[in-house]
Structures are given as C-alpha cells and as structure tokens.
Coordinates of C-alpha atoms (C1' of nucleotides) in Angstrom, one line a residue:
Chain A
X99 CA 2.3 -27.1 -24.4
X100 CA 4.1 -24.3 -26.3
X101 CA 7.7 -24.8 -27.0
X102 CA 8.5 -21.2 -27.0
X103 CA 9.1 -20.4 -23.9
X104 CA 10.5 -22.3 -20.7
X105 CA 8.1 -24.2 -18.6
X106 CA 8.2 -22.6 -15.7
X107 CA 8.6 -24.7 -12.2
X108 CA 6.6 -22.3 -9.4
X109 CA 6.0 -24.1 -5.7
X110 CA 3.6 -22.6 -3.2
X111 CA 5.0 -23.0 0.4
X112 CA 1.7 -22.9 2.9
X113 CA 2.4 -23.4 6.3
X114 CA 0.1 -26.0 8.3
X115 CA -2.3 -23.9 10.8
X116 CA 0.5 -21.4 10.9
X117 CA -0.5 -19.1 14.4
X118 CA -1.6 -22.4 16.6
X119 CA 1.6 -24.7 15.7
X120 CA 3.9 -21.8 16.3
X121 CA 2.0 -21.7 19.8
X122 CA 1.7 -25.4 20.2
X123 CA 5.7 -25.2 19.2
X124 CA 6.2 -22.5 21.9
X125 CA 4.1 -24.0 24.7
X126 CA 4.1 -28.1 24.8
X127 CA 1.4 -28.2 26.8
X128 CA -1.0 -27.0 23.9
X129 CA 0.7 -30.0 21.6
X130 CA -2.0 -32.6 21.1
X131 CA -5.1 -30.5 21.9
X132 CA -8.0 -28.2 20.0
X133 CA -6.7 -24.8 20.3
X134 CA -7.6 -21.4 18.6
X135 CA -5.3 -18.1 18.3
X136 CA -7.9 -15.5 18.5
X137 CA -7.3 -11.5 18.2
X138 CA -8.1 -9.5 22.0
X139 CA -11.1 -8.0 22.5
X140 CA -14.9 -9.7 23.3
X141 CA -16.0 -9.2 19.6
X142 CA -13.0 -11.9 18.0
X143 CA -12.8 -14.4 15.4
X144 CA -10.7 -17.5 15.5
X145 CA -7.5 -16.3 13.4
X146 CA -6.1 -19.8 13.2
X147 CA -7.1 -23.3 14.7
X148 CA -4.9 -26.3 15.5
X149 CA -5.4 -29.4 13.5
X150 CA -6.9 -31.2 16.9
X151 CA -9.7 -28.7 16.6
X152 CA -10.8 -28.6 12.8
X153 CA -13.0 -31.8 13.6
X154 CA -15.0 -30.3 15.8
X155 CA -16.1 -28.3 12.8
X156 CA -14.1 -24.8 13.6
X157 CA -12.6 -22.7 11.0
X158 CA -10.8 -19.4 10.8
X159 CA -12.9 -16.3 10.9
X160 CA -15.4 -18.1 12.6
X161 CA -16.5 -16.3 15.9
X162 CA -14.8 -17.5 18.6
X163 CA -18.4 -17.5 20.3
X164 CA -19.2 -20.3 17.4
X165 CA -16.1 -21.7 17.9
X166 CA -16.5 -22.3 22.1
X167 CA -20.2 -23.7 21.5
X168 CA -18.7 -26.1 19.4
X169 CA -16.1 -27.1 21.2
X170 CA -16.5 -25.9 25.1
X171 CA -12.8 -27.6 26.2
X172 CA -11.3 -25.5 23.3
X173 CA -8.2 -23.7 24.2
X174 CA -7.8 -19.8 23.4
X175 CA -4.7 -18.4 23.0
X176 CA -4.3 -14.9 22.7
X177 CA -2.3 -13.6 19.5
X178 CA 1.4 -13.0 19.9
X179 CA 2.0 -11.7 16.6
X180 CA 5.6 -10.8 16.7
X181 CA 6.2 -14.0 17.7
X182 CA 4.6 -15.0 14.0
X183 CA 6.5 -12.4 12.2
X184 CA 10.0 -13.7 13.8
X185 CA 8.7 -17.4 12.6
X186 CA 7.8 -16.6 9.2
X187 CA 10.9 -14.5 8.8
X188 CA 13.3 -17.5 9.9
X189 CA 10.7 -19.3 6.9
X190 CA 11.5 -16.6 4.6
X191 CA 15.0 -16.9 4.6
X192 CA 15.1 -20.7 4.5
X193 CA 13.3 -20.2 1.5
X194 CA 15.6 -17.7 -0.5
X195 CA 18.5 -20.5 0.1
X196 CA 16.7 -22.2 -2.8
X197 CA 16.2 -19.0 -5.5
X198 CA 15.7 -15.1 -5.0
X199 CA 12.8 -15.3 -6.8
X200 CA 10.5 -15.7 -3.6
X201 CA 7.4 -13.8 -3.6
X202 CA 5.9 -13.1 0.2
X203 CA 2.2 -13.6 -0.5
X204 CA 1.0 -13.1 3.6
X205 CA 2.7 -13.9 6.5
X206 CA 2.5 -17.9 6.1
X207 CA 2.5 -18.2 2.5
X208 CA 5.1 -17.5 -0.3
X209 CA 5.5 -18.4 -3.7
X210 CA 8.9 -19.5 -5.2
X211 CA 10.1 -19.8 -9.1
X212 CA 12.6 -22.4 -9.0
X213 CA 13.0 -22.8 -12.7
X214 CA 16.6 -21.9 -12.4
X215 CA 17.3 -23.7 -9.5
X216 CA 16.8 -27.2 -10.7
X217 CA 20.0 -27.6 -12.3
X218 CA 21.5 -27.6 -8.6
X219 CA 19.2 -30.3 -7.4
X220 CA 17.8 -33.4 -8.7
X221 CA 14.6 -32.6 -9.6
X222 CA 11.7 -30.2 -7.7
X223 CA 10.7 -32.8 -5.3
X224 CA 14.4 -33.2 -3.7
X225 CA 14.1 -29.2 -3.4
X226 CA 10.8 -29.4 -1.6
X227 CA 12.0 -32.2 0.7
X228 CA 14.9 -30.2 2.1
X229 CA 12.9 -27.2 2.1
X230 CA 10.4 -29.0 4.7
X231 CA 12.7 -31.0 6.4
X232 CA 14.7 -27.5 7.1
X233 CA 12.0 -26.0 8.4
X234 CA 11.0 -28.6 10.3
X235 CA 14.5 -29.0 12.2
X236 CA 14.9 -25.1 12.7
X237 CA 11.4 -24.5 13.8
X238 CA 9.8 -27.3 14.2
X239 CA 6.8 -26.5 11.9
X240 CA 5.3 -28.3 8.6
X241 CA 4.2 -27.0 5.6
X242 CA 2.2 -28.1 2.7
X243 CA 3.4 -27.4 -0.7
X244 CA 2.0 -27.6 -4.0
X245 CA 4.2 -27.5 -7.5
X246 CA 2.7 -26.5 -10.8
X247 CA 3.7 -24.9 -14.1
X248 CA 2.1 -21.6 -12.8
X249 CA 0.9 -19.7 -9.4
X250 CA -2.7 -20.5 -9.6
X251 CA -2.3 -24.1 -9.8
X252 CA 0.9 -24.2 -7.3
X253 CA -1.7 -22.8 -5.1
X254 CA -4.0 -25.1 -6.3
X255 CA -1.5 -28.0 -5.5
X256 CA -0.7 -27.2 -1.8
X257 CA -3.8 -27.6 -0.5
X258 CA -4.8 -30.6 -2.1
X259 CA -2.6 -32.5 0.4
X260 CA -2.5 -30.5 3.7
X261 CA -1.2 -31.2 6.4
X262 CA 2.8 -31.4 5.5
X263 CA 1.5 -32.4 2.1
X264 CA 3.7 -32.3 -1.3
X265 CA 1.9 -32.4 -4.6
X266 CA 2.8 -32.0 -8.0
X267 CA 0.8 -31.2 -10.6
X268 CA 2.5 -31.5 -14.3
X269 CA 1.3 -30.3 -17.0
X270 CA 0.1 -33.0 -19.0
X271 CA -2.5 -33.6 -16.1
X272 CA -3.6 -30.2 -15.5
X273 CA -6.9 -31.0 -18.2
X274 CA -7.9 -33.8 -16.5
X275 CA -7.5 -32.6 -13.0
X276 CA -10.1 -29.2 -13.7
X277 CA -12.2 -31.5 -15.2
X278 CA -14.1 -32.4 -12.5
X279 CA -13.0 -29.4 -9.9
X280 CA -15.5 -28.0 -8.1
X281 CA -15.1 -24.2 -9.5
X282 CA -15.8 -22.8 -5.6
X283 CA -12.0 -24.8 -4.7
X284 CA -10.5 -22.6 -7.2
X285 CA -8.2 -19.0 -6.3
X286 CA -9.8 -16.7 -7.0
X287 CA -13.3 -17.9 -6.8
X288 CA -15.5 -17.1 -4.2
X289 CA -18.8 -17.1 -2.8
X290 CA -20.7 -15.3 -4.9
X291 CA -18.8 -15.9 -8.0
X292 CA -20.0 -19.4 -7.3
X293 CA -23.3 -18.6 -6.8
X294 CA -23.6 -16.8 -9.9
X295 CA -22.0 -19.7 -11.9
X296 CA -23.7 -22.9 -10.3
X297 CA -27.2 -20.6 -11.6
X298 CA -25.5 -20.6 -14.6
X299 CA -25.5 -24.3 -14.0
X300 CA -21.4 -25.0 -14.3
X301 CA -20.3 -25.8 -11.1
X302 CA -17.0 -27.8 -12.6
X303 CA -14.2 -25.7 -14.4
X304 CA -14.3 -28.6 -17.0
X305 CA -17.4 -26.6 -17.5
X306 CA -16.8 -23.4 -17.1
X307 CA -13.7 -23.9 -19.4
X308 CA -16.1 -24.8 -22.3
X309 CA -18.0 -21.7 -21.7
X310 CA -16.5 -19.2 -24.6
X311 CA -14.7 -16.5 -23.2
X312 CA -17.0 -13.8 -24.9
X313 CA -20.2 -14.9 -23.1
X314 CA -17.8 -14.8 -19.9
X315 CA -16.7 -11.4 -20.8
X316 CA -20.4 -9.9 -21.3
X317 CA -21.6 -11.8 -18.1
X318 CA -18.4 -10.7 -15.9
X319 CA -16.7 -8.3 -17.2
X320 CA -13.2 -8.3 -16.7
X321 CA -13.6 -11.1 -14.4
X322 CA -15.3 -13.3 -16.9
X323 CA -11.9 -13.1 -18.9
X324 CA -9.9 -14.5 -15.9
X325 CA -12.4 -17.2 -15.0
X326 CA -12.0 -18.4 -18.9
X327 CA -8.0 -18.8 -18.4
X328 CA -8.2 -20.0 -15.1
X329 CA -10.7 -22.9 -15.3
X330 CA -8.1 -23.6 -18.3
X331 CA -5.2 -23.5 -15.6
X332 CA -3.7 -20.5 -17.5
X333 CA -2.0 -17.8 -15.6
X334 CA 1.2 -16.0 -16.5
X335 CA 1.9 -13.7 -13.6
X336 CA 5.1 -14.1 -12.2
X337 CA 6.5 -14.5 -9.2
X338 CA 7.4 -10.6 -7.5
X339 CA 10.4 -11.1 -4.9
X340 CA 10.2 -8.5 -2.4
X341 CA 12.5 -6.1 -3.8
X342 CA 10.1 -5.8 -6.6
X343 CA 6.9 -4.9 -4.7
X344 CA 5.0 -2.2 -6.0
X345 CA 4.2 0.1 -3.7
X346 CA 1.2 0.1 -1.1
X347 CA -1.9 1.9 -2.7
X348 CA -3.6 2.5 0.3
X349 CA -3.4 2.1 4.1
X350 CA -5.8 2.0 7.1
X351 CA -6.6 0.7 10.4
X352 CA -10.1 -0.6 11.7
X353 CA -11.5 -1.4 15.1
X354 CA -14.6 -3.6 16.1
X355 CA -15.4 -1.4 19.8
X356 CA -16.1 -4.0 22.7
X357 CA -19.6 -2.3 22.7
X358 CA -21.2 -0.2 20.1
X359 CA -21.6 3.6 20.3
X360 CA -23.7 6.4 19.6
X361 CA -22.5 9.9 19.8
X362 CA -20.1 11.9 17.4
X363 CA -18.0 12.7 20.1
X364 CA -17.4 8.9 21.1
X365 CA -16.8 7.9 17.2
X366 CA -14.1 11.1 17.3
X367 CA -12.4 9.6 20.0
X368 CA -11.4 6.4 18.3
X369 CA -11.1 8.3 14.7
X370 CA -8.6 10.3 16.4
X371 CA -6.6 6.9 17.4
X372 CA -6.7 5.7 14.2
X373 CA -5.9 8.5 12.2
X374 CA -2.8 9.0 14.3
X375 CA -2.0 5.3 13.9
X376 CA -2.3 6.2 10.1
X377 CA -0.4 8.5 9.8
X378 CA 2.8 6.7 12.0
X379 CA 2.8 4.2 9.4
X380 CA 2.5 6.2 6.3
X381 CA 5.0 8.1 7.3
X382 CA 7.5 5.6 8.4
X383 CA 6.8 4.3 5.2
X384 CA 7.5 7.7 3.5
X385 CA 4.1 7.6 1.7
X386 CA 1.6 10.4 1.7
X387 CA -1.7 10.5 0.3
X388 CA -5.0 12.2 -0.5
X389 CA -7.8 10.8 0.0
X390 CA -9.0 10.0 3.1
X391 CA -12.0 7.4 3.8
X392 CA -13.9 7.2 6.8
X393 CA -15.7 3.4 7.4
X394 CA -18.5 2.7 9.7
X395 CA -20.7 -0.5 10.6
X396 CA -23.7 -0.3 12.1
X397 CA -24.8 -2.5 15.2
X398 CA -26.8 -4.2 12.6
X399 CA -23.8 -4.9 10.3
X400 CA -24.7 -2.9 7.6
X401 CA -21.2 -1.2 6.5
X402 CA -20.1 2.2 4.5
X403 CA -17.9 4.3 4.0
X404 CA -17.7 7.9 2.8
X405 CA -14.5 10.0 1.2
X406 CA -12.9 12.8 0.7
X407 CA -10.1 13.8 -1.3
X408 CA -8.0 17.2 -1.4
X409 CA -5.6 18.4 -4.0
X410 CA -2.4 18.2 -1.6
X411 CA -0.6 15.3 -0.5
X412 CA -1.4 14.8 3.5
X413 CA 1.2 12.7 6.0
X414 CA 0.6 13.8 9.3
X415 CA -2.2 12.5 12.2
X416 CA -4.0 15.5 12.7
X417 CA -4.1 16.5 8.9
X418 CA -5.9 12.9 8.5
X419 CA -8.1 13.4 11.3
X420 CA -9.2 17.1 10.5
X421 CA -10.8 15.8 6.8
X422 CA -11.9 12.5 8.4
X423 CA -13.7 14.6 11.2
X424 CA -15.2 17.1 8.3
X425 CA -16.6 13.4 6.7
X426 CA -18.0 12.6 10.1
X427 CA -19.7 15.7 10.0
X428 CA -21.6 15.2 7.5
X429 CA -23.3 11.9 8.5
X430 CA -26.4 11.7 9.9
X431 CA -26.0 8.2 12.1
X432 CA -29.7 5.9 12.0
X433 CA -27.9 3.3 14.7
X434 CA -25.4 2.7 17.1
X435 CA -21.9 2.3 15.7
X436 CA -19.8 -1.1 16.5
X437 CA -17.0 -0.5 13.9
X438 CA -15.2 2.8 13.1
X439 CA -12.1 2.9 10.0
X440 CA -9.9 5.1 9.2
X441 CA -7.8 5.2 5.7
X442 CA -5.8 6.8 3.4
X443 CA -5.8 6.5 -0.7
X444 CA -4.3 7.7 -3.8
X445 CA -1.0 7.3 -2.0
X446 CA 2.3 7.9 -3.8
X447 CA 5.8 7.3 -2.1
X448 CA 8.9 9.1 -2.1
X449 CA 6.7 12.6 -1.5
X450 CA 7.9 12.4 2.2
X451 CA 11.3 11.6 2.9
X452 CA 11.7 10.6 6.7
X453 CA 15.4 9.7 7.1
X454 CA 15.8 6.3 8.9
X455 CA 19.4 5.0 10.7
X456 CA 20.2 2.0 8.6
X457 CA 19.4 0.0 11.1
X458 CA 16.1 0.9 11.6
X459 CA 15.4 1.2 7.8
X460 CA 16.3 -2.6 7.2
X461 CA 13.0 -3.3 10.1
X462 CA 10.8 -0.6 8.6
X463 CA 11.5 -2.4 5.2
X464 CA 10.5 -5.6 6.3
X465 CA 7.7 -4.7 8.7
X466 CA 6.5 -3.1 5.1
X467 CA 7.1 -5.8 2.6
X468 CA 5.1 -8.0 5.3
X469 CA 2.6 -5.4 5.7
X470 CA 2.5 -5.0 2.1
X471 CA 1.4 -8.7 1.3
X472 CA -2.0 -8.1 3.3
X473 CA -0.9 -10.0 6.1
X474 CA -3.6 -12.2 7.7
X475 CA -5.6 -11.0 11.0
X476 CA -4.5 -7.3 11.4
X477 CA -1.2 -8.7 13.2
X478 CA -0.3 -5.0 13.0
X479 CA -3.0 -4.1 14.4
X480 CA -2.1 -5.5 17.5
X481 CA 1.8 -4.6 16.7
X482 CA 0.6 -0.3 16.9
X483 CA -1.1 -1.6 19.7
X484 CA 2.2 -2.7 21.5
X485 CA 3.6 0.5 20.3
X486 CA 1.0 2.4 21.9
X487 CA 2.1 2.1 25.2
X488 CA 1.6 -1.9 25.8
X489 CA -2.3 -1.5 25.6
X490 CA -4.4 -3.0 23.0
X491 CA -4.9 -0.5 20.2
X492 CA -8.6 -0.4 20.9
X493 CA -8.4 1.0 24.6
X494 CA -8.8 4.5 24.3
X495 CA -8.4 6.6 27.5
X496 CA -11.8 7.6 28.6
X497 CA -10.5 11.2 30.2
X498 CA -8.6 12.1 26.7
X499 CA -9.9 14.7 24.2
X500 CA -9.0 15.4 20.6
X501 CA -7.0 18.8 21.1
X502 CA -3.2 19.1 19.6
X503 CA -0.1 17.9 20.2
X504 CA -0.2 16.2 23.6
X505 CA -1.8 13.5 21.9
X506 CA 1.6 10.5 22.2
X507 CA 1.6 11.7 25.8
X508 CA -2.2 10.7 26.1
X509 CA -1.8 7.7 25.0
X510 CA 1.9 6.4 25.5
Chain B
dT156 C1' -25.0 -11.7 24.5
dC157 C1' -22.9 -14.2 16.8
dT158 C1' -20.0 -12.2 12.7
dG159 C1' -11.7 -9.2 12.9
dG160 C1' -8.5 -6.5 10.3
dG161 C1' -5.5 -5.7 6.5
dG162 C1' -5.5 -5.1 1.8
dT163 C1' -6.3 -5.4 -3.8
dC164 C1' -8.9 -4.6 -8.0
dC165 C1' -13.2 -3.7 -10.6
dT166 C1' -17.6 -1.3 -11.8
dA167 C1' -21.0 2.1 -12.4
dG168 C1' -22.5 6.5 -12.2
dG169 C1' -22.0 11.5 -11.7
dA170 C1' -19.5 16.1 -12.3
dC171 C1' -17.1 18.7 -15.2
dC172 C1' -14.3 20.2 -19.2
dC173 C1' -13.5 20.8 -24.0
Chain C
dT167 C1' -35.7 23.2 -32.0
dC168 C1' -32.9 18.2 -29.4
dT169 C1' -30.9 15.8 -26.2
dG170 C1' -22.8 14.8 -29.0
dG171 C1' -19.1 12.4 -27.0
dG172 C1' -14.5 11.6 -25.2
dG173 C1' -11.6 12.1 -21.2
dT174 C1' -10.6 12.7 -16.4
dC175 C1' -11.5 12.7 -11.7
dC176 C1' -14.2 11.3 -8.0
dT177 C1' -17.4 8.4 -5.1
dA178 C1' -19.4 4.2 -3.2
dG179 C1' -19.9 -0.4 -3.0
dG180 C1' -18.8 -5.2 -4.0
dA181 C1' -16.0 -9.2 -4.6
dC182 C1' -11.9 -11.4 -3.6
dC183 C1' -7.8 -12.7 -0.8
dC184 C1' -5.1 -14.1 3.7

DNA sequence: TCTGGGGTCCTAGGACCC
DNA sequence: TCTGGGGTCCTAGGACCC
C-alpha cells in the first residue's frame, strides 16, 4: 500500500431488482410473487425481475417470450418509468446527506467517496447502515452495497452479497480475493473478453494478473492495459458528482417495430419520429451536433449503421431528418427491417442557447444528468413517448406523411 | 411467432493534405 | 525509375456497461 496518498474509502450503492420492488412497493399485491417490468410493445425484454422470479431461471434482457415459458404464472408489469426516476431521485438525495461526492452511475446505481466523511461517523459500515436503513424507512426498498479502496472493486463488493447485502473489501485482502475470481465476474469484462482469455487459458485474475502487461498490451490494445491493473484491483478514477459530468457525446433514439418492414417510405415514417424526438432533446439540452447516424437491423438481426457528417452544427428535427433521409437513400435494403435508429454525434454544447424558466431548467438538468448516466432500459424512451401525446413512442399515425411543420400537430 | 434502448470508448482503414 | 510519412478527419463496427 503506498503511503503517499490517502486511501480512499468509495461505496457502491446498487439497488435490489430496482423496477419490480418499486412496483412490488407500489402494488402489495405483487409482494411475494415472480414478477417482471417489461418495456410495451410485443418485441420486449424483461427490464427487471423480482427476486421471487430469478429461480425460475429469468434474467434481465431476457425476452419476455423466454421469460413466460419459463415461468407461465409470471407477472408482467408494464414500465412506469417516472415512477423509477421519482424513486431513485428520493435515493439520490438520501445519498448526498452523507458527502457531495456522489457519482450517478444509471438510474439504480451510484457511487459515493466518503473519505471525508468518516470523521463524522464511526467508521464506513455505521455510514452504510443508516444509508440502508434510510432508504428502507422512506421508500421502503433495499440495496446492496459494496465498499472498497477504489470503484472497480466497490462495484465488485456490492454484488458479492445481494440482496440488501453489505461487504467490505480492505485492502490487505484485495490479493487474495482476485486470486481465485472468475475474470468473467469482473467490471469491465465481458463476453467475449472472456472468451478470448479462457483460450488464452486464464480464466482467474490471479492469472491474468501474472500475465505482463506488455503481452496484454500487444494482444489487447489499450484494453490489455486495463485488464493488467484491474485483475490487480487497481483503478484510480474518481468519483464525478453530477455537477462535474462531462457533457453527452452523442444522443439518439431506437425503436424495435411490432412487425418488421419493407419499403423506404415505411422506414421514413418512423426516421421522421425519431429524428424529431432527437432533435427535442438535443435542444432542450442546448447541444447541437454534426454527424448524423442512421441504424438499421434486419429481420435476421444482422445490424448497421451508416453516417454522415456536415461542416455545420445541426439542432433542429427536420435538419436531422433531411441528412438521415439522404443516408436512407443510399441503401439498397436485402430484407425486411425490424429496427430503425436515429442519432446524433460530434456534439458540442453551449452552440445553441434555448432559454429555460428556472424552474424548468432545474428538471431539464436532472432529466439530463439521469439521461447522461446511460440510464437502463430506454426509460426515456418511453418518457418522449408520454410526451408525444400519451402514446407509446413507437405508434406512428398510419395517415401522417413527412411534409413540414404540422408535424407536433400529427402526432400530439 | 425468440432476442430493448440508451450510451461510452476503441480500432482499423481510407481519403486527403503538406 | 519506386512505392515517404505524419497528421487530421471520417466511417463502420465491435465490445462493454446498465
């Protein structure tokens, strides 16, 4: 351990099936019983599951097709995000009782540097105590949390213990605990990074820890530097409190249709929707941008995307749709279409000031800093989808065509 | 009548300029 | 009479996360 610098004491706070216990919290009747919160539509995944369904063998982003065959009495609730955002908001500010320095990480998670803190409580663990027990009087929710010296391993910690689990992990352990750790059950390691290294024949970080970081490097590029540190447990990023976000470098909205498509004309129809839900949201969040990018999926899954990018900054729907339209052009479609995308890059803020009351500038800031910790399940989604006129933001009216500025009226 | 939606960062290759 | 080479910008795709 060096003695240079401060140890630093950083907790991950993880809420326990976040979207069903809110739910089961909100409607007693689902306490006690396998439930999934699922997005709308016929082509949805399960977004969260309650704890009395995870034995049956269901998981998030799992279809909820998968998810009924494995469990026919399962209950399906339909998302209710704002409900979520008001919950994890309440969470939020429970948390910054205990320091500012709270990082949002998605809308159930946050990080938390209580290094200075501990001189007003005796000890971390008293500090994670009250901050359960406070959210479990106000809303009636647990959490699992998980202290280390750094973020990787407070993340690390959390879910070693969940449900409304606490663990600690000091530093004098932290060797012998990657010793044997399964290098798939680290952050930051997925899949095919796993693949790649159980070929490689390490499957442990003890393991891939004794690997030197230059044969990492060559193998992995950039990546093979991390995974060096982190099956050593080393990471020094901080912790960013909200305030200190850095801005959002690109924005977009998706939609998987209810049933594919095939024309141009169809495909406009919901580019049109999307670039104009775009464009609300950069806007209100004064960014503008240049680069537009145009995704598609094929009934067959196969996905791409193609761009285009133009020397002036662009803000507005119709401005996004005109250059995603001219990419549309240019494809020549081999299937039918089940997924059409619509987003903007090489964004910069500030271009585009849109004044906001100061009411309505405190929301837009915290729908953003929400929004800007890649919140979990397109919640937003669904809120533009409220905004549009109470529909779901995939229904599209059948009679409406792309053509100026009528276009709110068409679909509000 | 399988497989959502929102992001981030990295890489590799090509065009183009000096 | 040999195929430099660095830098920037752009594109497309892949891997990861919640």
């Amino acid at each position: 351990m060096s003695r240079g610098a401060r140890e630093r004491v950083i907790m991950h706070v993880d809420m326990d099936a976040f979207f069903a216990s809110v739910e089961q919290r909100v409607n007693p009747s689902l306490r006690g019983r396998p439930i999934v919160v699922c997005g709308g539509g016929k082509r949805t995944v399960v977004a969260a599951a309650s704890y009395e369904a995870r034995p049956y063998g269901i998981r998030s982003g799992m279809s909820l097709y998968e998810a009924l065959k494995k469990c026919p009495d399962l209950l399906v609730v339909q998302a209710e995000i704002p409900t979520y955002v008001d919950a994890s908001v309440r969470v939020l500010k429970i948390l910054q009782e205990f320091t500012p320095e709270v990082e949002v990480y998605s809308i159930d998670e946050a990080f938390l540097d209580v290094t200075g803190s501990l001189v007003l409580f005796r000890g971390v663990q008293e500090i994670a105590r009250v901050i359960k027990e406070q959210i479990k009087r106000e809303l009636g929710l647990t959490c699992s949390i998980g202290v280390a010296p750094n973020k990787l391993l407070a993340k690390l910690a959390s879910g070693m213990n969940k449900p409304n689990g606490l663990r600690i992990i000091r530093q004098e352990e932290i060797s012998s605990l990657l010793m044997d750790l399964p290098v798939e059950e680290m952050w930051g390691i997925g899949p095919r990074l796993a693949t790649y290294l159980h070929e490689m024949g390490i499957t442990t970080c003890g393991q891939l820890g004794n690997i030197p970081c230059g044969i990492l490097a060559r193998r992995f590029g950039l990546i093979g530097t991390m995974l060096y540190h982190m099956a050593k447990g080393i990471d020094e990023s901080s912790v960013t409190p909200l305030g200190a976000a850095p801005d959002a470098r690109s924005m977009g909205h998706s939609m998987t249709l209810d049933q594919d498509i095939c024309g141009k004309e169809e495909i406009a129809r919901y580019v049109l929707l999307l670039a104009e839900m775009v464009g609300r949201r950069l806007r209100s969040g004064g960014y503008a941008g240049r680069t537009v990018v145009l995704t598609l999926r094929y009934s067959d899954f196969c996905t791409f995307s193609r761009r285009m990018t133009v020397k002036r900054y662009i803000t507005t729907g119709p401005q996004i749709y005109e250059m995603a339209m001219r990419i549309l052009d240019g494809i020549r479609l081999r299937d039918a279409v089940r997924l059409v995308g619509v987003s903007l890059a090489n964004m910069v803020k500030g271009r585009v000031q849109i004044p906001l009351f100061e009411g309505e500038r405190k929301g837009e800031e915290l729908v953003l800093a929400m929004d800007r910790v890649n919140d979990r399940y397109g919640e937003f989604t669904l809120t533009w989808g409220l905004l549009l006129g109470g529909r779901k933001g995939r229904v599209v009216p059948p009679s409406w065509r792309p053509r100026g500025g009528d276009f709110m009226d068409a679909i509000s």
